[in-house]
Coordinates of C-alpha atoms in Angstrom, one line a residue:
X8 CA 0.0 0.0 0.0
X9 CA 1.3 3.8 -0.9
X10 CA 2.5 5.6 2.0
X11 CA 1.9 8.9 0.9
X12 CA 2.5 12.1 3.4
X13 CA 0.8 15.1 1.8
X14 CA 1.3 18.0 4.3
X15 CA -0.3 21.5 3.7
X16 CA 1.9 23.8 3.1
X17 CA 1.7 28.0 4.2
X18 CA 2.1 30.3 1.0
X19 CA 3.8 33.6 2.1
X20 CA 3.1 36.3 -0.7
X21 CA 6.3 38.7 -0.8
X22 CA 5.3 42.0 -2.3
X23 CA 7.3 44.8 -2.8
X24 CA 9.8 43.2 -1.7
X25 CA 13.8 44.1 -2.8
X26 CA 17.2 43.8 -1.5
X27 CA 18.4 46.5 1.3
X28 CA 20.3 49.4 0.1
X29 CA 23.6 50.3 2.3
X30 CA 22.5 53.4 4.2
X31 CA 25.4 56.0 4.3
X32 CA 24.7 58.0 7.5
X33 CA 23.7 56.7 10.9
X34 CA 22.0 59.3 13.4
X35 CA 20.0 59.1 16.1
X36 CA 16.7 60.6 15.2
X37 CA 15.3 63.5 17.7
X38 CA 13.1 62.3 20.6
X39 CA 9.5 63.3 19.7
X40 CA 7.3 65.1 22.7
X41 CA 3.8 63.7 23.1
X42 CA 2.1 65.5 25.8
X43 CA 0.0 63.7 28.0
X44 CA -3.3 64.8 27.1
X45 CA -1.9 64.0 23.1
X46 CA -1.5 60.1 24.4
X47 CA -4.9 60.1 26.3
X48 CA -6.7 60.8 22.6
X49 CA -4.4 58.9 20.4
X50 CA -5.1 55.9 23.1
X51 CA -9.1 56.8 22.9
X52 CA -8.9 57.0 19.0
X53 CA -6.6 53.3 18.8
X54 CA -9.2 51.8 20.7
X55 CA -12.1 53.1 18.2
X56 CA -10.4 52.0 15.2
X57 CA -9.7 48.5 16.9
X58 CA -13.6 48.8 18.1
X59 CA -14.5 49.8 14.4
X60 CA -12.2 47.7 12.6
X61 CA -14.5 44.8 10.6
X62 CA -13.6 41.3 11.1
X63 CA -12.3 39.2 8.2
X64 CA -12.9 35.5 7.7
X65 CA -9.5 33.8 7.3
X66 CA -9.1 32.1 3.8
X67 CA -9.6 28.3 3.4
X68 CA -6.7 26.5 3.1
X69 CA -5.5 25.9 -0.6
X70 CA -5.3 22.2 -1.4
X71 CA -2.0 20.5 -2.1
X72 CA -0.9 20.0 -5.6
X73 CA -0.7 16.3 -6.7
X74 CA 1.0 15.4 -9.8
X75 CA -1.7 13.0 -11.0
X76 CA -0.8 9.9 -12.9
X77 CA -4.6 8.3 -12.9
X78 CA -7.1 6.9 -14.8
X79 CA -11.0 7.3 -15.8
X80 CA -13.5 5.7 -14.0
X81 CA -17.3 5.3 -15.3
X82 CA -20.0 5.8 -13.5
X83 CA -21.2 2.4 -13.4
X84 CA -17.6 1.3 -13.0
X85 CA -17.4 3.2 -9.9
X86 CA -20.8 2.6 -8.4
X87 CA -20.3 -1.5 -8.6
X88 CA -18.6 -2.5 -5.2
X89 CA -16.3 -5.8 -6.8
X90 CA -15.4 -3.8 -9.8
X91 CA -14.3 -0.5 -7.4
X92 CA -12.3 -2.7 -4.8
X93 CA -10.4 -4.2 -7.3
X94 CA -9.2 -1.2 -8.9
X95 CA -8.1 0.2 -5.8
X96 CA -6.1 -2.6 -5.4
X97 CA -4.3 -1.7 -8.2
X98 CA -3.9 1.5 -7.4
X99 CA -2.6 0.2 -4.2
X100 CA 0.4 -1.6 -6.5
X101 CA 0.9 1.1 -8.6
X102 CA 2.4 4.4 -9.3
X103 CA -1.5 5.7 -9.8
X104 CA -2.5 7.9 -7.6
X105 CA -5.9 9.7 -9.3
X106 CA -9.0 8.6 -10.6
X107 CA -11.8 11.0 -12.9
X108 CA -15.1 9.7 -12.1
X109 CA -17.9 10.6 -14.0
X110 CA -20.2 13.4 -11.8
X111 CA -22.2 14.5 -14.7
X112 CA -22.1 12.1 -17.7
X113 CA -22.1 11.8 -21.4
X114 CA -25.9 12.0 -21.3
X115 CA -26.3 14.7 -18.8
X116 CA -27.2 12.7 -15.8
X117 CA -25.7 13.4 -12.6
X118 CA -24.3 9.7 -11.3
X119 CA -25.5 10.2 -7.7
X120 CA -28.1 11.5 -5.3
X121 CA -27.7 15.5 -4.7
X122 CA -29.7 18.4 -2.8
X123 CA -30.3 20.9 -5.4
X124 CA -33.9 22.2 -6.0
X125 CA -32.2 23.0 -9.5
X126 CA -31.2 19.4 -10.4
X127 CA -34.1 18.3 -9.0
X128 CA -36.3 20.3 -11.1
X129 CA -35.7 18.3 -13.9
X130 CA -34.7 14.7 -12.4
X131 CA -31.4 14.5 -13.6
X132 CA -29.7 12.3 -11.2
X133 CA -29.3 8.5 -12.2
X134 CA -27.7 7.5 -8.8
X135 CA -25.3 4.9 -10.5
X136 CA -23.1 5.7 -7.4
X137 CA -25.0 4.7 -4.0
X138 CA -22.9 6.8 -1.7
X139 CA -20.5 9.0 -3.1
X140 CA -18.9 10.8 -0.2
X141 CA -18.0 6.9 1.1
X142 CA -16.7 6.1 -2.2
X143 CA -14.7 9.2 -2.3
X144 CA -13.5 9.1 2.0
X145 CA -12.4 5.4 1.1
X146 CA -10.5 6.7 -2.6
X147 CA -8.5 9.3 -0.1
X148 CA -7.8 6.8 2.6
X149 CA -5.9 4.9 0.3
X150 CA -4.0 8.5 -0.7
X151 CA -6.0 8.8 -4.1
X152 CA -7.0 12.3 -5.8
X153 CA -10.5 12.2 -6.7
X154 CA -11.4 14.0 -9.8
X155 CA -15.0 15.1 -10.7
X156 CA -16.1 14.8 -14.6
X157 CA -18.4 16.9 -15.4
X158 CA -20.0 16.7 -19.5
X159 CA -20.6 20.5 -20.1
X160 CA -22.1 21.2 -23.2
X161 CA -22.8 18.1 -24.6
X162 CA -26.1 17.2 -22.8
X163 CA -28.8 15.7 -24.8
X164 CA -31.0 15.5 -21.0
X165 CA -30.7 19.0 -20.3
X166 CA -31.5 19.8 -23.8
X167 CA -34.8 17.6 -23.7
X168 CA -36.0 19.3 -20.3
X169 CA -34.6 22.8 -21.2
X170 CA -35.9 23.2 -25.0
X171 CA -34.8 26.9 -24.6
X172 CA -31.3 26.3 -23.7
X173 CA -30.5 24.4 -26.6
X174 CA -29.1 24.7 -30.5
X175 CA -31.9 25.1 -33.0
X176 CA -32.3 25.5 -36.1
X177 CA -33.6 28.9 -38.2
X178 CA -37.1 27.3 -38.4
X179 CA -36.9 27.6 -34.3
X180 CA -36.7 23.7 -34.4
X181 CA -33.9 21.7 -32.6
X182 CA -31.2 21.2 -33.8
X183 CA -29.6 17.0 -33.2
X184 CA -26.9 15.2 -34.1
X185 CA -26.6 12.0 -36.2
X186 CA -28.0 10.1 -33.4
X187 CA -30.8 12.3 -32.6
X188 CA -29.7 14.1 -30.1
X189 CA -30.1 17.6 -28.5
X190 CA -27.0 19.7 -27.8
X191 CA -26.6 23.0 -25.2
X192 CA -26.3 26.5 -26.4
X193 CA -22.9 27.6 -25.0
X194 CA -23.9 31.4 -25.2
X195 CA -26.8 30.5 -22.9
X196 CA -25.5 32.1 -19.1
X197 CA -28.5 30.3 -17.5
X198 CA -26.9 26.9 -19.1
X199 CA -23.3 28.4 -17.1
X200 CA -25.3 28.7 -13.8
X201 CA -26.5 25.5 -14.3
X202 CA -23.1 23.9 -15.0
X203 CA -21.3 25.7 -11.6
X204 CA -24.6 24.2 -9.7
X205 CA -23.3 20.8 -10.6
X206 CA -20.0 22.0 -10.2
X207 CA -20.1 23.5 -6.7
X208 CA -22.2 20.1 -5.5
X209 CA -19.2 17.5 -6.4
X210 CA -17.3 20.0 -4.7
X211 CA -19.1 19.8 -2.0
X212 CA -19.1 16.3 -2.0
X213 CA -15.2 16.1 -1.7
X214 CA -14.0 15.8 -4.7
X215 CA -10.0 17.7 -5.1
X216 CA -10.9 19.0 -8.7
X217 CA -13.4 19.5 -10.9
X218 CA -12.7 18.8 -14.8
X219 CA -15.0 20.1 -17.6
X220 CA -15.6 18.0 -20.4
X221 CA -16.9 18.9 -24.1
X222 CA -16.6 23.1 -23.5
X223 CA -17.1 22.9 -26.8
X224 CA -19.2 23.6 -29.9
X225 CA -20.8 21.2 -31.5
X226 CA -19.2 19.7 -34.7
X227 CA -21.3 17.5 -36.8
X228 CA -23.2 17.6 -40.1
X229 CA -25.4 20.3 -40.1
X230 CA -24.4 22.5 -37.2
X231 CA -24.0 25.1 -39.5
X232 CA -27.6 26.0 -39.7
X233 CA -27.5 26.7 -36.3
X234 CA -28.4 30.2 -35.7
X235 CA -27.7 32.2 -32.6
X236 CA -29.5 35.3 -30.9
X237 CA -27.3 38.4 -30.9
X238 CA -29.3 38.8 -27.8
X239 CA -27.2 35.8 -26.6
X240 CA -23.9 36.2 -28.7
X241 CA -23.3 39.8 -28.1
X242 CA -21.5 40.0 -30.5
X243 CA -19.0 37.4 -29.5
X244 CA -17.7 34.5 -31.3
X245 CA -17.2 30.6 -30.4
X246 CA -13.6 31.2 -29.2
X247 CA -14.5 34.4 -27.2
X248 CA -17.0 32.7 -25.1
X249 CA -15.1 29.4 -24.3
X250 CA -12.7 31.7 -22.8
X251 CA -15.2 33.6 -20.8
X252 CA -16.6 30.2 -19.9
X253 CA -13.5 28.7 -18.4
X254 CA -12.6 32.1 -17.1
X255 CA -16.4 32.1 -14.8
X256 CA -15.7 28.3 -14.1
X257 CA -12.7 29.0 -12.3
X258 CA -13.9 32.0 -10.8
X259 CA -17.0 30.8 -9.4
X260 CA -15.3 27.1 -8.2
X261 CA -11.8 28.1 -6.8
X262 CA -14.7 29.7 -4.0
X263 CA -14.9 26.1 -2.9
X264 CA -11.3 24.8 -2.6
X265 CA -11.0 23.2 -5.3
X266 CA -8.6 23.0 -8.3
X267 CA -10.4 23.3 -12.2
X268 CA -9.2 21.5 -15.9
X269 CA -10.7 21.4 -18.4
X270 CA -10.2 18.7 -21.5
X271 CA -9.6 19.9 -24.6
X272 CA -9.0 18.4 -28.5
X273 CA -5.7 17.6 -28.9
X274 CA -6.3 18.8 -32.9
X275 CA -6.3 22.6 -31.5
X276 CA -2.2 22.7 -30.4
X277 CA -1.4 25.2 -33.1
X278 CA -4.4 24.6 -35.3
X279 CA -6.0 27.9 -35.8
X280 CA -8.7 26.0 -38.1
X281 CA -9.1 23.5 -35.5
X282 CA -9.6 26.0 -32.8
X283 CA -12.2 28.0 -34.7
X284 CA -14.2 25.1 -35.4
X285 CA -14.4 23.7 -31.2
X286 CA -14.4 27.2 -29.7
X287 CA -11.3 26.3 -27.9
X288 CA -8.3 28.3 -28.0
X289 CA -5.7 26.7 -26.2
X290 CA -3.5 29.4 -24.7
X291 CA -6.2 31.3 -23.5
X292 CA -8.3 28.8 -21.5
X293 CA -5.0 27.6 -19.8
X294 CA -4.5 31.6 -18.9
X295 CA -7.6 30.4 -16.6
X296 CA -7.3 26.7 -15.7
X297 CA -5.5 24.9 -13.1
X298 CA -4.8 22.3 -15.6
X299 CA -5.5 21.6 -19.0
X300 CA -6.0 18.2 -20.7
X301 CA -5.2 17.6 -24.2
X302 CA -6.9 14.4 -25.7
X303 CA -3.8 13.4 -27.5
X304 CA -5.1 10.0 -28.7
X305 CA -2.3 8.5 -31.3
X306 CA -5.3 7.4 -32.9
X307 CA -6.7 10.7 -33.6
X308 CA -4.3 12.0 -35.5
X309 CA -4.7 11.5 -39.3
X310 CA -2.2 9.8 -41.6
X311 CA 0.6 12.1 -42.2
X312 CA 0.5 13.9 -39.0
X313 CA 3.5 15.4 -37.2
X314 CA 5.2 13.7 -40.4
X315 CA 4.3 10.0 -38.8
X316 CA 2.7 8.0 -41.4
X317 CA 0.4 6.1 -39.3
X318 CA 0.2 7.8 -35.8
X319 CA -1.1 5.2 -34.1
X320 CA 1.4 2.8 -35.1
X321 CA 3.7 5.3 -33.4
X322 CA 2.7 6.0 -30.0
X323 CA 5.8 7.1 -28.5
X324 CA 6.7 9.6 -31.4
X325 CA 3.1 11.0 -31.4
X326 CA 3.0 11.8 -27.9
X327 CA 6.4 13.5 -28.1
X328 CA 5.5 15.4 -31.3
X329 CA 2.3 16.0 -29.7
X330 CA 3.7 17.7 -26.7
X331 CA 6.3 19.6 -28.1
X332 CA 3.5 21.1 -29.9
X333 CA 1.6 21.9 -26.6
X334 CA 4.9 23.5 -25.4
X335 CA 5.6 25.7 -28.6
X336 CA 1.7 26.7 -28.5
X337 CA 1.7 27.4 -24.6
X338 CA 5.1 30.0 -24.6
X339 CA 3.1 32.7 -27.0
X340 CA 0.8 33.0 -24.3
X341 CA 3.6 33.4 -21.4
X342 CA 2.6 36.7 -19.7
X343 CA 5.4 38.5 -16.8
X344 CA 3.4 38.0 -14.0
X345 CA 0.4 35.9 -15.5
X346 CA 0.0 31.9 -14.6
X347 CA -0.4 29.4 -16.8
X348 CA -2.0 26.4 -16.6
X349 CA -0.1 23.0 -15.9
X350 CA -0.6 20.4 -18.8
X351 CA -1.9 16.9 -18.1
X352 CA -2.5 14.8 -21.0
X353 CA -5.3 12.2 -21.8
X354 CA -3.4 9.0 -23.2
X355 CA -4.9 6.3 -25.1
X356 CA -6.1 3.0 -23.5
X357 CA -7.6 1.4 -26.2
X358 CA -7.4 -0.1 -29.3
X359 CA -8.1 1.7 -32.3
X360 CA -9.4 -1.3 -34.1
X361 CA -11.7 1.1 -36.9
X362 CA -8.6 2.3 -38.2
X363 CA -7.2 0.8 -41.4
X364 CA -3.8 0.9 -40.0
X365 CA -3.8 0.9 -36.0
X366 CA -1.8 -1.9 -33.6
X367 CA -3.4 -3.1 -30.4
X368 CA -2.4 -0.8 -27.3
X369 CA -1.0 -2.9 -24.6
X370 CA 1.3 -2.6 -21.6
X371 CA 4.3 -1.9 -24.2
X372 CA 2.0 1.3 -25.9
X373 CA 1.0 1.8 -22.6
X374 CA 4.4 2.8 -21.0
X375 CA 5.8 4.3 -24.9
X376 CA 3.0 7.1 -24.4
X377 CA 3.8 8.0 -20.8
X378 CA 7.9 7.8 -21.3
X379 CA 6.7 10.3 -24.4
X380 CA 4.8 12.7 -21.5
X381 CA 8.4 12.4 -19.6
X382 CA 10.4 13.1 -22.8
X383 CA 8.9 16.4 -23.5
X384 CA 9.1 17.9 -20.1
X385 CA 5.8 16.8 -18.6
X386 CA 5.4 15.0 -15.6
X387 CA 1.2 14.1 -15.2
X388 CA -1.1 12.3 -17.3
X389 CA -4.6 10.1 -17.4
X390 CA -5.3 6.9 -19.1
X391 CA -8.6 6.9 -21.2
X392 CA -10.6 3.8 -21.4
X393 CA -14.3 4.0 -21.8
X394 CA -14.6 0.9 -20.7
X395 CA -12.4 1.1 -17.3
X396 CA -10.2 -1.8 -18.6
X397 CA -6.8 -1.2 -17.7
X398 CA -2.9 -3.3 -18.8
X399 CA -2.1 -2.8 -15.3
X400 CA 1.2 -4.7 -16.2
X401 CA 2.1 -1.2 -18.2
X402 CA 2.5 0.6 -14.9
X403 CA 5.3 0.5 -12.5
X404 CA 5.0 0.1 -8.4
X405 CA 5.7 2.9 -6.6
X406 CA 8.8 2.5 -5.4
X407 CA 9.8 1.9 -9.5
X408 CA 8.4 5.2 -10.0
X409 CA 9.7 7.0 -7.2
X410 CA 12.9 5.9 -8.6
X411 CA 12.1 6.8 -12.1
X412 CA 11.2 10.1 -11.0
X413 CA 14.5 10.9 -9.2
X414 CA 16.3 9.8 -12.4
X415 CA 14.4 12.2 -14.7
X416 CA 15.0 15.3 -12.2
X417 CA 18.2 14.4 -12.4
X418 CA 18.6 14.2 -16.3
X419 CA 16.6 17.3 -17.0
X420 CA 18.7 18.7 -14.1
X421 CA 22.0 18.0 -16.7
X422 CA 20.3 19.5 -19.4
X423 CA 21.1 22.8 -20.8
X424 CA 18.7 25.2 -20.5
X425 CA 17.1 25.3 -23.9
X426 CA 16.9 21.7 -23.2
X427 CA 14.9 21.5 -20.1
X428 CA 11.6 20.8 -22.0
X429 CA 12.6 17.2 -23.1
X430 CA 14.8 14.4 -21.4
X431 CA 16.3 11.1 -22.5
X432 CA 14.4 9.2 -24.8
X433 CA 15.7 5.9 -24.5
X434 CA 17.7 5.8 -27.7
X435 CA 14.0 6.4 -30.1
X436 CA 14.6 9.5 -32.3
X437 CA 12.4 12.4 -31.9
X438 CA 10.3 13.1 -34.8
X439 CA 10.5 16.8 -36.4
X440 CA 7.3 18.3 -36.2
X441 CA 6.7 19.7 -39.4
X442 CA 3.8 21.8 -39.4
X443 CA 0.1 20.8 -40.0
X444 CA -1.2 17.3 -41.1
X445 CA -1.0 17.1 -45.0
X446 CA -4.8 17.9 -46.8
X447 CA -7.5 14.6 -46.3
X448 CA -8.0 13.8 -50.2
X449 CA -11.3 12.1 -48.7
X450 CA -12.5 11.4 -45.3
X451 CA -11.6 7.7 -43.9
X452 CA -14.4 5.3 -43.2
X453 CA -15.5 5.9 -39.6
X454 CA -17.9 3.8 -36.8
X455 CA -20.9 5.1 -35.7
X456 CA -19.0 6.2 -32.6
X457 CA -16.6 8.4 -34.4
X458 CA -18.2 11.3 -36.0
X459 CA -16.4 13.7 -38.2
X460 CA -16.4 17.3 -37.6
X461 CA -16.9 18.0 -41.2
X462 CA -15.6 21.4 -43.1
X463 CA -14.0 23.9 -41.0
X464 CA -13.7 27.3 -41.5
X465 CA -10.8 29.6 -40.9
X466 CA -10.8 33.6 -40.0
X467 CA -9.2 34.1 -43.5
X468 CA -12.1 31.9 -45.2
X469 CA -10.5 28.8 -46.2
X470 CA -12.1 25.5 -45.1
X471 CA -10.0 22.3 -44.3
X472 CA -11.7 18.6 -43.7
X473 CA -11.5 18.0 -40.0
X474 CA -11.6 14.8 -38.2
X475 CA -12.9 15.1 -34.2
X476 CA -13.6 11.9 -32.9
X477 CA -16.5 11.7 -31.0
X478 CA -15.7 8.8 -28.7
X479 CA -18.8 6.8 -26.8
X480 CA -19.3 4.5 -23.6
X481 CA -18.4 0.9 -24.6

């Protein structure tokens, strides 16, 4: 079992702060004369100021950092005892010490019981989780960070009980995706409320973050005949009010001691096309966030990519190309005095099996991706598998990675210091990145699960073929 000490630590904010200057003369100042009638009143006046003086509530405690090596957890996965206890026995092996459980799922449910007259309203919990605060006081006495997922704007139930809320069409009709379903207006501040409601309850509930998942537009066939109220857009676009989004999120949750990420398409990193398309412009949200989460599937990357012919035959080099991206598209938005947030990568714990040309993602894949995370400077990441099934044979014990660890502070330590963002690589050659994938000639053949964005269109009018997997619940 881990024996992890995590100890709060005091932050002491020096401001104005600089070294002393020698001081060239050294007199003793003149005694000043307070007559006694002067002390009475300036004794009579401290006393009414201290009288006076309004009483300030200290400031909670700011949680301790982790640097989260974890994995996603479903909602049924997590609310089905045998299933639950064995995966904390793995944790207990392992270097893993987070889990993201589903608080608010793909289909808009929230995954427990909760007190809110709002969520109430329209009966959106599905209490696939019996007892959440137990699950989450037994995650934390085994020294595991407990991440809340919560599906923002994709939400086909809050669509369906909140017509108004929700994309339509110019006809004033909805507006659904190929499978029929209903998505959220991101311009809609009532639809923001709602979203910190949920927000503020997993909070509440214990959880050490809360991540958002799908602040996004909607990118399927036909979203273009969306139409917006100016009343709602104010003249904003999709990128402007992703921002805001994320901006309010943090705002309105850091109230409750909590840390905030978000997840975001790993096609954005220095895609301006991309970016337009999702609403998500990388650089800015993590001006905001805690921690951002690229979904840097190998699989998602087209042929041709980063100059790899088949990315997900590649998952080392992807993830390295990948990253390096991330850092290149992060330092433009470097601010003196601004924060940035830290990056934590979704890797790929599945097999890609409706590719033409994919491998089967093991242990070996497993371990490729995260020494990729290490290689490019990064130290956290989260394995993706929808259906919570893990090659737990890919991860090392503890006391392995302890010892990893102290080996790549040490390499990156021996770096020069243009070379901190990327250590040893075990002997693979880094792959150059070399700019954007090459055009699609035609679109590949594609599941039902995996929906293409379609054409995307660019601030300078050009349109690109864009691929956005849209990944379901096995």
């Amino acid at each position: 079992m881990k024996k992890w000490l995590i100890a709060g630590a005091c932050v002491l904010a020096l401001t104005g702060c600089r070294r002393y200057e020698p001081m060239q003369d050294i007199t003793t100042p003149a005694p000043i004369v307070v007559n006694q009638g002067e002390k009475q009143e300036s004794k009579a006046q401290e006393e009414t100021e201290s009288q006076t003086e309004p009483e300030t509530e200290p400031e909670p405690e700011k949680r301790e950092p982790v640097k989260v090596k974890g994995i996603y957890i479903s909602a049924p996965a997590a609310g089905t005892p045998e299933m639950m206890d064995n995966i904390i026995e793995k944790l207990d092996e392992t270097e893993l010490n987070a889990v993201v459980i589903d608080f608010k799922d793909d289909n808009g449910r929230i995954t427990c019981q909760v007190d809110s007259p709002v969520v109430q309203e329209i009966e959106a919990c599905k209490p696939y989780i019996a007892n959440m605060p137990e699950l989450i006081q037994t995650l934390k006495e085994h020294d595991i960070y407990v991440i809340a997922r919560i599906v923002a704007f994709r939400d086909p139930y809050l669509a369906e009980k909140k017509p108004e809320w929700c994309l339509k069409l110019a006809d004033g009709s909805v507006f659904r995706d190929k499978q029929g379903l209903a998505w959220i207006n991101p311009y809609k501040k009532e639809v923001w409320d709602y979203l910190m409601e949920v927000g503020g309850l997993a909070a509440d509930l214990g959880f050490d973050e809360i991540q958002f998942d799908y602040i996004r537009f909607c990118t399927e066939k036909g979203v273009g005949d969306v139409v917006f109220d100016e009343a709602d857009t104010n003249g904003r676009g999709k990128t402007d009010v992703i921002t805001e989004f994320t901006s309010y999120a943090v705002q309105q949750l850091s109230q409750k001691n909590v840390y905030v990420s978000a997840d975001v398409f790993g096609a954005i990193i220095g895609s301006e096309q991309d970016a337009q398309s999702v609403g998500q412009i990388y650089g800015e949200m993590a001006k905001h966030l805690d921690y951002i989460c690229p979904m840097i599937y190998p699989s998602h990357y087209g042929d041709g990519n980063f100059g790899i012919e088949h990315p997900d035959t590649e998952p080392y080099n992807t993830i390295l190309a990948a990253l390096k991206g991330s850092k290149k598209d992060l330092d433009k938005y470097v601010q003196e005095g601004g924060t940035q947030a830290i990056v934590r990568p979704w890797l790929q714990s599945f097999t890609a099996s409706y590719l033409k040309n994919y491998i089967s993602y093991g242990p070996e894949q497993i371990r490729a991706q995260i020494q990729g995370v290490y290689d490019a400077g990064y130290d956290q990441w989260i394995l993706w598998s929808a259906s919570c099934k893990y090659p737990w044979e890919g991860l090392k014990s503890p006391e392995e990675a302890e010892a990893e660890e102290k080996a790549i502070e040490e390499s990156r330590a021996a770096l020069p210091p243009e070379e901190t963002g990327q250590g040893e690589n075990e002997g693979a050659e880094a792959p150059v990145i070399q700019g954007p994938a090459p055009e699609l000639k035609s679109m590949p053949e594609l599941p039902d699960y995996v929906a293409p964005a379609g054409k995307s269109q660019a601030s300078d009018g050009t349109t690109a073929e864009v691929i956005i997997p849209r990944m379901t619940m096995e």
